[in-house]
Amino acid sequence: MSQPYLTIRRLVHLKGPNIWTYRPILEAWIDVGELARLPPQAIKDTYARLTAALPTLLTPGGGIEASKGFAKQFENGVWAPAVVEHVTLVLQQLAGMPGGFGETRATDTPDLYKVVVRAWHETVTLQALESAIALISSAVKGSVPPVEPIINTLHTLRIKHCLGPSTACIVDAADDRDIPAIRLSAGNLLQLGYGINQRRIWTAETDNTGAIAETISRDKDLTKSLLQACGVPVPQGQAVNNAAQAWEVAQEIGLPVVIKPSDGNHGRGVFTNLSTHAEILAAYPLAEQEGSGVLVERFIVGFEHRLLVVGGKLIAAARGQHACITGDGKQSIRKLIASQLNADPQRGREEDLPLNYIKLDSAVELEIARQGFSWESIPALEQTVVIQRNGNVAIDCTEAVHPDIAETVCTAARIVGLDIAGIDLVVQDISKPLIAQQGAIVEVNAGPGLLMHLKPAIGQARQVGRNIVDYTFPAGDMARVPVVGITGTYGKSMVGKLLYHLLGLHGWNTGLSSTDGLFVQKRKLHTGNSANHENARRVLLNREVQAVVLENGAKQILSEGLTYERCEVGIITNIDWAQDLSEYKIYSPLERSGVYRTQMDVILPSGMAILLADDPQLLALSQYCDGQTTLFSKSASTPALIEHIAAGQRGVFMDHGQLIMAQGARRYNLCNVSAIACTEQAQNHQQICNVLAAAAAAWALGVSMELIEAGLLGFDPDTALPS
Amino acid sequence: MEVSRIRALRGPNLWSKHTAIEAVVTCAGAEADLDQIPEFVTRLRARFPDVKPLRPFGHKEPISVAHALEAVGLGLQAAAGCPVAFGRTIVTPETGVFQIVFQYTEEPVGRLAMDLAEALCLAALNDEPFDIKLALSKLRELDEDVRLGPSTGSIVDAARARGVPIRRLTEGSLVQFGWGSKQRRIQAAETSNTSAIAEAIAQDKDLTKMLLEAAGVPVPTGFVVSDEAQAWEMANKVGLPVVVKPRDGNQGKGVAVNIETREQLAKAFAVASDISSDVIVEQYIPGHDFRMLVIGNKLIAAARRDPPNVIGDGVHSIAQLVDHVNLDPLRGDGHATALTKIRFDDIAIATLSNQGLTAQSIPEKGKRILLRNNANLSTGGSATDVTDEVHPELAARIVTAAQMVGLDIAGVDLVAETVSKPMEEQRAGIVEINAAPGLRMHLSPSFGKARPVGEAIVSTMFAEGDNARIPVVAVTGTNGKTTTVRLTAHLLRTSGKRVGMTNSDGVYIEQRCIDTGDCSGPRSARNVLMHPDVDAAVLETARGGILREGLAFDQCDVAIVTNIGIGDHLGMNFINTTDGIALVKRVIVQNVAPHGSAVLNASDPMVVGMGDVCSGSVILFSRDKQLPVLNTHKAQGKRVVFVDGESIVCSEAGQEHRIALKAIPLTRNGTITFQTENAMASIAAAWALGLDWSIIEMGLATFVNDAQTAPGRFNVFDYRGATVIADYGHNPDAILALIQAIETIPANKRMVVISGAGDRRDEDIIQQTEILGESFDQAILYQDQCQRGREDGEVLALLQLGLKNASRTKEIVEIRGEFTAIDTALAKLQPGHLCLILVDQVQEALDHLAKRIAEA
């Protein structure tokens, strides 16, 4: 007897472009069991219970295509797997992820379906999928448990595993420019681009961000003295060793003053506008706890601002505001903070909210004490009480910045030596020059948070991720190295081997991951089958690699997806329409061609598809390629080939034993194919085709005819790969 | 003996190019002549035998306690190991007063040496005891504390050797190489090229390993674990023995190797998890520890690091053997020596107990006993250079490792049997990559050859021949400095450079004023040289700063001396003659780079003479083309600039370039003679820097000099048909130059408004009005706000005195207050009159004047 409820039979995480879509997905093979035969009333009840628990399921759009309205899915008999897909996506959305791609397809096995959902992160999406199954099962049984804890769990998982908002905005901007991004760590370290042309980004730091500059920025005292020497206004101040000295220095500088840790961050332990002996004595120990030393500075009257400098340009600016409450004559300050401030949906503990959650800590206590209050004091009706003077920089003011201030902050970043810097500046009016208002730069931060610019509480959001990407990569630079993807049923390894040989002769440090092993730069890095995601990724990570050749069999595409999201050259050597892919439940010709099509989908507009001209069904896949196509064939008389060349496109073929490369009217006669060792005197059909495909790929990558010919003649399949 | 006014001369100065302590020493009575107290020298030597002989053989001049103080100040530092040699004692015109100066390498050490020398001399004078051992150890300790560590020091020395100017930015190891826009920084073995991300990657051992694995660099297999049970599971998975270490850690802290049992693992896990919550368990690779240093894309040095050990003799206990090894004078306590004493602590005891030994065990003869499992020099390990043995394949793998992490300077820790075989042919692995690696083991290995790693680092920072300098023009003289600075800066700016400029009005970066007030001292100059947006610097270099601190730069490309004339500021710092002033101002000429030039006013004999001490070339300028010294220089084929008819002529080896005076608005067609001289000096400087003539001419034509751009510098106004000229000139030379210029302007009555600065000598104040009395019909004398120590009316009386025998001045008015004086003068003016106002509070006076002119 089959299972009463939904069971996951198999899970496949496709990490790159795949038969379903370009993006990573989770493919779950779900057995719907008895649910397929649920009575109509039970389906009706399930629908009602689910929509009651998750009303967003009915929201049109909501990340799910309108044509697949939720209700509609219940109309046919196979509602269950589609609902799994739908609920999983909605749960991901509620946990703060974008919705995204989803699909459900039947298999040849009764009650077994492939349910596919966009995987923002494998762990998080799997959790969403399992939660969705649990929810549906309980809806069928009768009562749906509260959804809140499920969402919270997913939310926590997302915060733990997914990229932070600052880094995510950089990845999105890179994606917009077709620059590939690879996440290198569980943290926010990214590789943008491939091989030798890659760059790295870690939140808002690039590989141009100097370690020394970062160290300087962390030393506030040193930063200040460097800025001051170069004429950038900074608050006068000095380091102190005890509270008594703090008071002494405060009097010298002139009251009011600021007391803060010399190396703390996030505004912790910073006390502003202190004017009495008592206040200074109270603030000193609290500041001391937060850092290794304490600074006393002149208090600059004005608003806190954060200005973002990227590559010598001012990109965005945000202004702070005091967090205040207004008394109602009834509630205590403690309660008013909760109801008027912390209840604000823009305020919270998570890093993707623009305003900080206000902790009832000693800093706030000191602030309200200065105004004569304690936690339980009840301010009079309409009485305003300042709760926090800093930490609320979230009002965009980019357009208002005076050019003089813009120039000064850029100079400050240069003095510290940072390519990307967040500059904290206090001034009354950002639209007027700094000096006349006695404004000053109080801090220069490396790796600044970008949230206040991405999601300001008030004002226009700034596309700072784009600025960072544009600064890191000049216009038009996609940070790629040529990637050749080889698929097909037979001959992939030989084509890879040939190309590795030819591209090496061309002077490129070439990486090859194939069933023969993993090779880089005349070295074998891995023995045994390396045509898989793990090894392909190693090649793309290698900073010495100038060209990449990757073998992708149908089984790899079905079990892992492609490792690269776009490529320069995509080759389909041939398709055996009888190949056994039953393991993946792929049977029909359409499904088969769908597998190989994946390789065509990812060819860059500037790229080249290389296809066997002899198989019309294979040839039909060329329509999915964004770039050009080169056809190859053993026979010069193949109609598709003749037609293609006549249309001004490229063809590589054999004519009277000779290797010919032709485009339109141009025809290049290369060597005799039988002179190429691996073709075994040109008797071996498959080897000849392999040579043709490799020659076509080398041509597409700009290797000269002369070198292709010489390289093919010198090719020895037994020694081409390092051992 | 009384020591006063101790100064640190932080750059080239009046006495030498070295950094030095300078002090004034007043000797009472016999102290000024030690022949009268012969026992002093004996007592001094008894307390500090290393003091150098005080009197050269055959010399008869009296030797004073000041001489002894200088010798002791220098000698103490030398005895403490500082490389110092220069010292001098100078007799001043005041009886019993001396100036002493002695070199230092670190300012605090020099200052401490001064204090200790004073105490020592006093002890010798009063026949009291002095603890020389304590004094020297204090100096040594301070020196070790403040001087750069060996790693940073080696890079700094290499940079200095290629002529890169050096400046320490902190008391720590942060150092600026070069100036302005060409500056770079280092901090220990990190450079401005060291990426913060790469450093963070190196900190994360797991991530580092993943990247190395991707690139096919052998690494020990390992796993991150968070509890002991998991650690044991993974230990068995990778295969015993294993290494246990904290995921985030450094300097080998908490690392345990060769763990074979569950008990050992438990202990090691506890230690590692104290440092980092994530602990790595990885395959233990038996072999030696090697430290490989990669700089840029090359392997520069390799050292084998051996843990501290003793060899048994069958007689002594391990504790005794350690004591014996530590007696080796090569083993020091800190980082200064090639070896450090073996630390015999809990870790050593634990290491022994792992081998079944105690401190009291007596190992058999020839048995090697390890006292630690890691080979850090600081705990007594040793380093043996193996650079020449490294197999090229292995070297390639090490370089790949550094590049995968992205570090420009990396210390790669390798465990291998040998470096002379490829990694793949043995069990070998890279266990760690360190940013900012210590260089000591390569600079002074315990055994084997030292490697020039500092040089390698400097050559990755700068291209061949680049010394990170920007053109520096220093300007000094009595008059015309500010205009010459501004014009020279303008010419450089016209050539497309971003110019930093200091003068007596402020500091300017490009057109932006970043500081105001008198900025002609070394602090402002240093700030300009530190500014990242400066491609060239033009620095007014006043006498005061040279005396107080020395120069802010070790070398300049051009030194301009406008004139010395009768002099200014006489009577300060024991400088009573114009010769003395010339000696001070000559310091910039003495420090012209060999490829640089001195631009000297040929009309001033005192200035021309400075050419003798210039190690670069000399350009002479003068309005007088007949001047013999100029003509000789010209005849020698050297560069000269002079006025011929309506042009300024630049001549070298028979080649001439002429610039029409009318194309230089500053000179008012050559009528303002001192501006013509300023223009000549600036042209010569621009010429020396290799600017195109077309650019120089464009710059001269576009230079604006008015009350806004050059307040107090010959600002000409029209007031109700009368000509009013405001100028800051406050010394006899300036006044002579002004009169010369004013005489070319027609006027039917001439009036002058003048005050006297209280800090000048009486005769200088008198001299001003003596000169003015010959050229003006009317004088308005006023007393300025700040009398600088003078009694009320005292300065006015001196001014009156100068006018006593005036041939022209008939009317004299005395006023209190600058504004009242200006108003009084303006009220008297009729069309066709001329009035020279010698302003005192420049900006305030000019603002006041502008207001009155606007009202008119």
mmCIF file of N, CA and C in Angstrom, chain A residues 184-185 189 200-202 205-216 222 225-226 228-231 404 407-408 411 414-417 435 518 521 523 525 537-539 541-544, chain B residues 169-170 174 185-187 190-192 194-197 199-201 207 210-211 213-218 393 397 399-400 403-406 424 498 509 512 514 527-528 530-533:
data_model
loop_
_atom_site.group_PDB
_atom_site.id
_atom_site.type_symbol
_atom_site.label_atom_id
_atom_site.label_comp_id
_atom_site.label_asym_id
_atom_site.label_seq_id
_atom_site.Cartn_x
_atom_site.Cartn_y
_atom_site.Cartn_z
ATOM 1 N N LEU A 184 32.531 32.159 -1.788
ATOM 2 C CA LEU A 184 33.692 31.371 -1.381
ATOM 3 C C LEU A 184 33.613 30.850 0.044
ATOM 4 N N SER A 185 32.766 31.473 0.840
ATOM 5 C CA SER A 185 32.712 31.021 2.232
ATOM 6 C C SER A 185 31.282 31.088 2.715
ATOM 7 N N LEU A 189 32.123 36.391 1.671
ATOM 8 C CA LEU A 189 33.241 36.492 0.733
ATOM 9 C C LEU A 189 32.822 35.974 -0.638
ATOM 10 N N ARG A 200 37.829 39.822 -5.798
ATOM 11 C CA ARG A 200 37.102 39.372 -4.609
ATOM 12 C C ARG A 200 36.457 40.543 -3.889
ATOM 13 N N ILE A 201 35.341 40.254 -3.289
ATOM 14 C CA ILE A 201 34.620 41.279 -2.526
ATOM 15 C C ILE A 201 34.144 40.650 -1.227
ATOM 16 N N TRP A 202 34.310 41.365 -0.156
ATOM 17 C CA TRP A 202 33.857 40.871 1.142
ATOM 18 C C TRP A 202 33.049 41.994 1.769
ATOM 19 N N GLU A 205 34.143 45.557 1.013
ATOM 20 C CA GLU A 205 35.579 45.684 0.792
ATOM 21 C C GLU A 205 35.906 44.975 -0.512
ATOM 22 N N THR A 206 36.843 45.525 -1.265
ATOM 23 C CA THR A 206 37.284 44.835 -2.472
ATOM 24 C C THR A 206 38.711 44.370 -2.248
ATOM 25 N N ASP A 207 39.254 43.633 -3.227
ATOM 26 C CA ASP A 207 40.644 43.213 -3.038
ATOM 27 C C ASP A 207 41.607 44.389 -3.199
ATOM 28 N N ASN A 208 41.077 45.556 -3.569
ATOM 29 C CA ASN A 208 41.895 46.778 -3.558
ATOM 30 C C ASN A 208 41.920 47.449 -2.197
ATOM 31 N N THR A 209 41.092 46.987 -1.296
ATOM 32 C CA THR A 209 41.061 47.617 0.028
ATOM 33 C C THR A 209 42.304 47.165 0.790
ATOM 34 N N GLY A 210 43.093 48.123 1.189
ATOM 35 C CA GLY A 210 44.377 47.804 1.809
ATOM 36 C C GLY A 210 44.230 47.397 3.267
ATOM 37 N N ALA A 211 45.044 46.435 3.641
ATOM 38 C CA ALA A 211 45.035 46.003 5.037
ATOM 39 C C ALA A 211 45.508 47.140 5.948
ATOM 40 N N ILE A 212 46.483 47.897 5.473
ATOM 41 C CA ILE A 212 47.003 48.993 6.306
ATOM 42 C C ILE A 212 45.939 50.071 6.458
ATOM 43 N N ALA A 213 45.279 50.383 5.343
ATOM 44 C CA ALA A 213 44.231 51.409 5.403
ATOM 45 C C ALA A 213 43.148 50.985 6.387
ATOM 46 N N GLU A 214 42.811 49.710 6.363
ATOM 47 C CA GLU A 214 41.792 49.207 7.269
ATOM 48 C C GLU A 214 42.249 49.356 8.722
ATOM 49 N N THR A 215 43.515 49.036 8.967
ATOM 50 C CA THR A 215 44.064 49.183 10.315
ATOM 51 C C THR A 215 44.023 50.646 10.750
ATOM 52 N N ILE A 216 44.398 51.536 9.833
ATOM 53 C CA ILE A 216 44.383 52.962 10.180
ATOM 54 C C ILE A 216 42.962 53.400 10.527
ATOM 55 N N LEU A 222 44.624 57.883 15.314
ATOM 56 C CA LEU A 222 45.556 58.005 14.192
ATOM 57 C C LEU A 222 44.842 58.589 12.978
ATOM 58 N N SER A 225 44.494 62.228 13.400
ATOM 59 C CA SER A 225 45.711 63.024 13.279
ATOM 60 C C SER A 225 46.139 63.107 11.809
ATOM 61 N N LEU A 226 45.917 62.041 11.045
ATOM 62 C CA LEU A 226 46.264 62.102 9.618
ATOM 63 C C LEU A 226 45.347 63.088 8.891
ATOM 64 N N GLN A 228 43.718 65.593 10.145
ATOM 65 C CA GLN A 228 44.010 66.947 10.609
ATOM 66 C C GLN A 228 45.249 67.500 9.902
ATOM 67 N N ALA A 229 46.271 66.665 9.777
ATOM 68 C CA ALA A 229 47.510 67.108 9.126
ATOM 69 C C ALA A 229 47.229 67.535 7.696
ATOM 70 N N CYS A 230 46.256 66.901 7.064
ATOM 71 C CA CYS A 230 45.944 67.230 5.676
ATOM 72 C C CYS A 230 44.826 68.249 5.581
ATOM 73 N N GLY A 231 44.479 68.867 6.689
ATOM 74 C CA GLY A 231 43.539 69.982 6.666
ATOM 75 C C GLY A 231 42.078 69.580 6.602
ATOM 76 N N ASP A 404 31.592 70.950 -1.772
ATOM 77 C CA ASP A 404 32.765 71.121 -0.908
ATOM 78 C C ASP A 404 32.864 69.961 0.100
ATOM 79 N N GLU A 407 33.905 66.810 -1.727
ATOM 80 C CA GLU A 407 35.342 66.787 -1.990
ATOM 81 C C GLU A 407 36.113 66.441 -0.713
ATOM 82 N N THR A 408 35.684 67.019 0.384
ATOM 83 C CA THR A 408 36.383 66.773 1.646
ATOM 84 C C THR A 408 36.311 65.304 2.054
ATOM 85 N N THR A 411 38.623 63.261 -0.056
ATOM 86 C CA THR A 411 39.999 63.461 0.383
ATOM 87 C C THR A 411 40.271 62.627 1.636
ATOM 88 N N ARG A 414 40.895 59.103 0.783
ATOM 89 C CA ARG A 414 42.225 58.955 0.178
ATOM 90 C C ARG A 414 43.330 59.023 1.217
ATOM 91 N N ILE A 415 43.172 59.901 2.186
ATOM 92 C CA ILE A 415 44.209 60.047 3.215
ATOM 93 C C ILE A 415 44.357 58.744 3.998
ATOM 94 N N VAL A 416 43.228 58.163 4.355
ATOM 95 C CA VAL A 416 43.298 56.889 5.080
ATOM 96 C C VAL A 416 43.768 55.794 4.124
ATOM 97 N N GLY A 417 43.447 55.948 2.849
ATOM 98 C CA GLY A 417 43.911 54.993 1.846
ATOM 99 C C GLY A 417 42.851 53.973 1.461
ATOM 100 N N ILE A 435 33.241 74.041 6.867
ATOM 101 C CA ILE A 435 34.027 74.827 7.813
ATOM 102 C C ILE A 435 33.223 75.947 8.447
ATOM 103 N N LEU A 518 41.487 16.190 -13.571
ATOM 104 C CA LEU A 518 41.496 17.654 -13.495
ATOM 105 C C LEU A 518 42.910 18.134 -13.799
ATOM 106 N N GLN A 521 47.434 23.982 -16.104
ATOM 107 C CA GLN A 521 48.808 24.425 -16.286
ATOM 108 C C GLN A 521 49.788 23.278 -16.333
ATOM 109 N N ARG A 523 49.650 20.429 -15.185
ATOM 110 C CA ARG A 523 49.697 19.590 -13.992
ATOM 111 C C ARG A 523 48.384 18.851 -13.852
ATOM 112 N N LEU A 525 45.768 17.765 -11.323
ATOM 113 C CA LEU A 525 45.435 18.086 -9.938
ATOM 114 C C LEU A 525 44.548 17.026 -9.307
ATOM 115 N N ARG A 537 34.502 23.680 -10.465
ATOM 116 C CA ARG A 537 34.580 24.885 -9.640
ATOM 117 C C ARG A 537 36.037 25.193 -9.284
ATOM 118 N N ARG A 538 36.816 24.161 -9.049
ATOM 119 C CA ARG A 538 38.226 24.382 -8.712
ATOM 120 C C ARG A 538 38.934 25.135 -9.833
ATOM 121 N N VAL A 539 38.589 24.775 -11.065
ATOM 122 C CA VAL A 539 39.220 25.451 -12.196
ATOM 123 C C VAL A 539 38.822 26.927 -12.231
ATOM 124 N N LEU A 541 37.954 28.780 -9.794
ATOM 125 C CA LEU A 541 38.513 29.510 -8.653
ATOM 126 C C LEU A 541 39.999 29.809 -8.839
ATOM 127 N N ASN A 542 40.649 29.030 -9.684
ATOM 128 C CA ASN A 542 42.105 29.129 -9.789
ATOM 129 C C ASN A 542 42.533 30.458 -10.398
ATOM 130 N N ARG A 543 43.305 31.185 -9.650
ATOM 131 C CA ARG A 543 43.680 32.548 -10.088
ATOM 132 C C ARG A 543 44.748 32.561 -11.163
ATOM 133 N N GLU A 544 45.239 31.387 -11.540
ATOM 134 C CA GLU A 544 46.253 31.372 -12.590
ATOM 135 C C GLU A 544 45.664 30.967 -13.932
ATOM 136 N N LEU B 169 54.785 57.248 10.970
ATOM 137 C CA LEU B 169 53.506 57.911 11.221
ATOM 138 C C LEU B 169 53.001 57.668 12.631
ATOM 139 N N THR B 170 53.514 56.629 13.269
ATOM 140 C CA THR B 170 53.088 56.339 14.641
ATOM 141 C C THR B 170 54.315 55.905 15.424
ATOM 142 N N LEU B 174 54.021 51.721 11.656
ATOM 143 C CA LEU B 174 53.446 52.312 10.440
ATOM 144 C C LEU B 174 54.390 53.378 9.891
ATOM 145 N N ARG B 185 52.674 53.117 1.989
ATOM 146 C CA ARG B 185 52.876 52.875 3.413
ATOM 147 C C ARG B 185 53.271 51.424 3.658
ATOM 148 N N ILE B 186 53.981 51.218 4.731
ATOM 149 C CA ILE B 186 54.186 49.850 5.193
ATOM 150 C C ILE B 186 53.853 49.786 6.673
ATOM 151 N N GLN B 187 53.526 48.598 7.101
ATOM 152 C CA GLN B 187 53.337 48.368 8.527
ATOM 153 C C GLN B 187 53.848 46.962 8.779
ATOM 154 N N GLU B 190 53.693 44.396 5.927
ATOM 155 C CA GLU B 190 52.525 44.646 5.079
ATOM 156 C C GLU B 190 52.804 45.907 4.299
ATOM 157 N N THR B 191 52.314 45.969 3.073
ATOM 158 C CA THR B 191 52.495 47.187 2.284
ATOM 159 C C THR B 191 51.128 47.749 1.917
ATOM 160 N N SER B 192 51.126 48.881 1.249
ATOM 161 C CA SER B 192 49.853 49.435 0.778
ATOM 162 C C SER B 192 49.194 48.490 -0.224
ATOM 163 N N THR B 194 48.969 45.238 0.269
ATOM 164 C CA THR B 194 48.431 44.060 0.952
ATOM 165 C C THR B 194 46.927 44.219 1.098
ATOM 166 N N SER B 195 46.228 43.236 0.562
ATOM 167 C CA SER B 195 44.781 43.336 0.535
ATOM 168 C C SER B 195 44.185 42.893 1.863
ATOM 169 N N ALA B 196 43.221 43.666 2.329
ATOM 170 C CA ALA B 196 42.560 43.336 3.594
ATOM 171 C C ALA B 196 41.816 42.013 3.466
ATOM 172 N N ILE B 197 41.244 41.772 2.305
ATOM 173 C CA ILE B 197 40.505 40.521 2.103
ATOM 174 C C ILE B 197 41.469 39.337 2.146
ATOM 175 N N GLU B 199 44.182 39.151 3.669
ATOM 176 C CA GLU B 199 44.588 38.961 5.053
ATOM 177 C C GLU B 199 43.514 38.207 5.828
ATOM 178 N N ALA B 200 42.274 38.563 5.578
ATOM 179 C CA ALA B 200 41.170 37.877 6.258
ATOM 180 C C ALA B 200 41.106 36.417 5.818
ATOM 181 N N ILE B 201 41.373 36.162 4.542
ATOM 182 C CA ILE B 201 41.366 34.771 4.057
ATOM 183 C C ILE B 201 42.466 33.979 4.773
ATOM 184 N N LEU B 207 39.200 28.129 4.971
ATOM 185 C CA LEU B 207 38.995 28.757 3.675
ATOM 186 C C LEU B 207 40.296 28.737 2.872
ATOM 187 N N MET B 210 40.758 25.388 1.436
ATOM 188 C CA MET B 210 39.846 25.135 0.316
ATOM 189 C C MET B 210 40.421 25.762 -0.956
ATOM 190 N N LEU B 211 40.924 26.991 -0.848
ATOM 191 C CA LEU B 211 41.452 27.676 -2.032
ATOM 192 C C LEU B 211 42.720 26.987 -2.537
ATOM 193 N N GLU B 213 43.540 23.861 -2.123
ATOM 194 C CA GLU B 213 43.121 22.595 -2.702
ATOM 195 C C GLU B 213 42.610 22.806 -4.121
ATOM 196 N N ALA B 214 41.837 23.875 -4.296
ATOM 197 C CA ALA B 214 41.293 24.165 -5.630
ATOM 198 C C ALA B 214 42.423 24.325 -6.636
ATOM 199 N N ALA B 215 43.521 24.906 -6.193
ATOM 200 C CA ALA B 215 44.629 25.167 -7.110
ATOM 201 C C ALA B 215 45.605 24.003 -7.136
ATOM 202 N N GLY B 216 45.270 22.911 -6.494
ATOM 203 C CA GLY B 216 46.128 21.738 -6.554
ATOM 204 C C GLY B 216 47.391 21.860 -5.728
ATOM 205 N N VAL B 217 47.340 22.665 -4.687
ATOM 206 C CA VAL B 217 48.496 22.764 -3.790
ATOM 207 C C VAL B 217 48.258 21.783 -2.633
ATOM 208 N N PRO B 218 49.200 20.879 -2.383
ATOM 209 C CA PRO B 218 48.958 19.888 -1.328
ATOM 210 C C PRO B 218 48.753 20.525 0.046
ATOM 211 N N GLU B 393 59.946 23.228 -8.576
ATOM 212 C CA GLU B 393 58.541 22.787 -8.587
ATOM 213 C C GLU B 393 57.879 23.107 -7.246
ATOM 214 N N ARG B 397 54.772 25.818 -6.309
ATOM 215 C CA ARG B 397 53.575 25.517 -5.526
ATOM 216 C C ARG B 397 53.392 26.530 -4.392
ATOM 217 N N VAL B 399 54.426 29.641 -4.389
ATOM 218 C CA VAL B 399 53.998 30.920 -4.968
ATOM 219 C C VAL B 399 52.514 30.849 -5.321
ATOM 220 N N THR B 400 52.091 29.728 -5.897
ATOM 221 C CA THR B 400 50.665 29.565 -6.214
ATOM 222 C C THR B 400 49.823 29.720 -4.949
ATOM 223 N N GLN B 403 49.476 33.286 -4.065
ATOM 224 C CA GLN B 403 48.624 33.977 -5.039
ATOM 225 C C GLN B 403 47.155 33.604 -4.882
ATOM 226 N N MET B 404 46.891 32.358 -4.545
ATOM 227 C CA MET B 404 45.486 31.974 -4.351
ATOM 228 C C MET B 404 44.879 32.760 -3.203
ATOM 229 N N VAL B 405 45.658 32.966 -2.160
ATOM 230 C CA VAL B 405 45.146 33.748 -1.034
ATOM 231 C C VAL B 405 45.093 35.229 -1.425
ATOM 232 N N GLY B 406 46.037 35.645 -2.283
ATOM 233 C CA GLY B 406 46.023 37.015 -2.772
ATOM 234 C C GLY B 406 46.957 37.943 -2.018
ATOM 235 N N GLU B 424 54.953 16.872 -4.419
ATOM 236 C CA GLU B 424 54.208 15.690 -4.839
ATOM 237 C C GLU B 424 55.031 14.409 -4.702
ATOM 238 N N ARG B 498 49.384 68.956 -9.263
ATOM 239 C CA ARG B 498 48.635 69.429 -8.095
ATOM 240 C C ARG B 498 49.671 69.868 -7.071
ATOM 241 N N ILE B 509 46.541 73.348 -0.612
ATOM 242 C CA ILE B 509 46.629 72.142 -1.429
ATOM 243 C C ILE B 509 45.794 72.453 -2.652
ATOM 244 N N ARG B 512 42.989 75.071 -2.421
ATOM 245 C CA ARG B 512 42.269 75.056 -1.155
ATOM 246 C C ARG B 512 43.212 75.377 0.005
ATOM 247 N N ILE B 514 44.169 74.930 3.610
ATOM 248 C CA ILE B 514 43.830 73.961 4.660
ATOM 249 C C ILE B 514 44.344 74.388 6.030
ATOM 250 N N ASN B 527 53.168 68.304 6.625
ATOM 251 C CA ASN B 527 51.776 68.031 6.288
ATOM 252 C C ASN B 527 51.552 68.023 4.778
ATOM 253 N N VAL B 528 52.193 68.974 4.088
ATOM 254 C CA VAL B 528 52.068 69.020 2.633
ATOM 255 C C VAL B 528 52.655 67.746 2.025
ATOM 256 N N MET B 530 52.790 64.945 3.259
ATOM 257 C CA MET B 530 52.000 63.772 3.602
ATOM 258 C C MET B 530 50.673 63.742 2.843
ATOM 259 N N HIS B 531 50.287 64.850 2.238
ATOM 260 C CA HIS B 531 48.955 64.924 1.630
ATOM 261 C C HIS B 531 48.897 64.084 0.357
ATOM 262 N N PRO B 532 47.887 63.216 0.242
ATOM 263 C CA PRO B 532 47.873 62.294 -0.901
ATOM 264 C C PRO B 532 47.605 62.985 -2.234
ATOM 265 N N ASP B 533 47.159 64.230 -2.221
ATOM 266 C CA ASP B 533 46.808 64.880 -3.477
ATOM 267 C C ASP B 533 47.880 65.844 -3.960
#
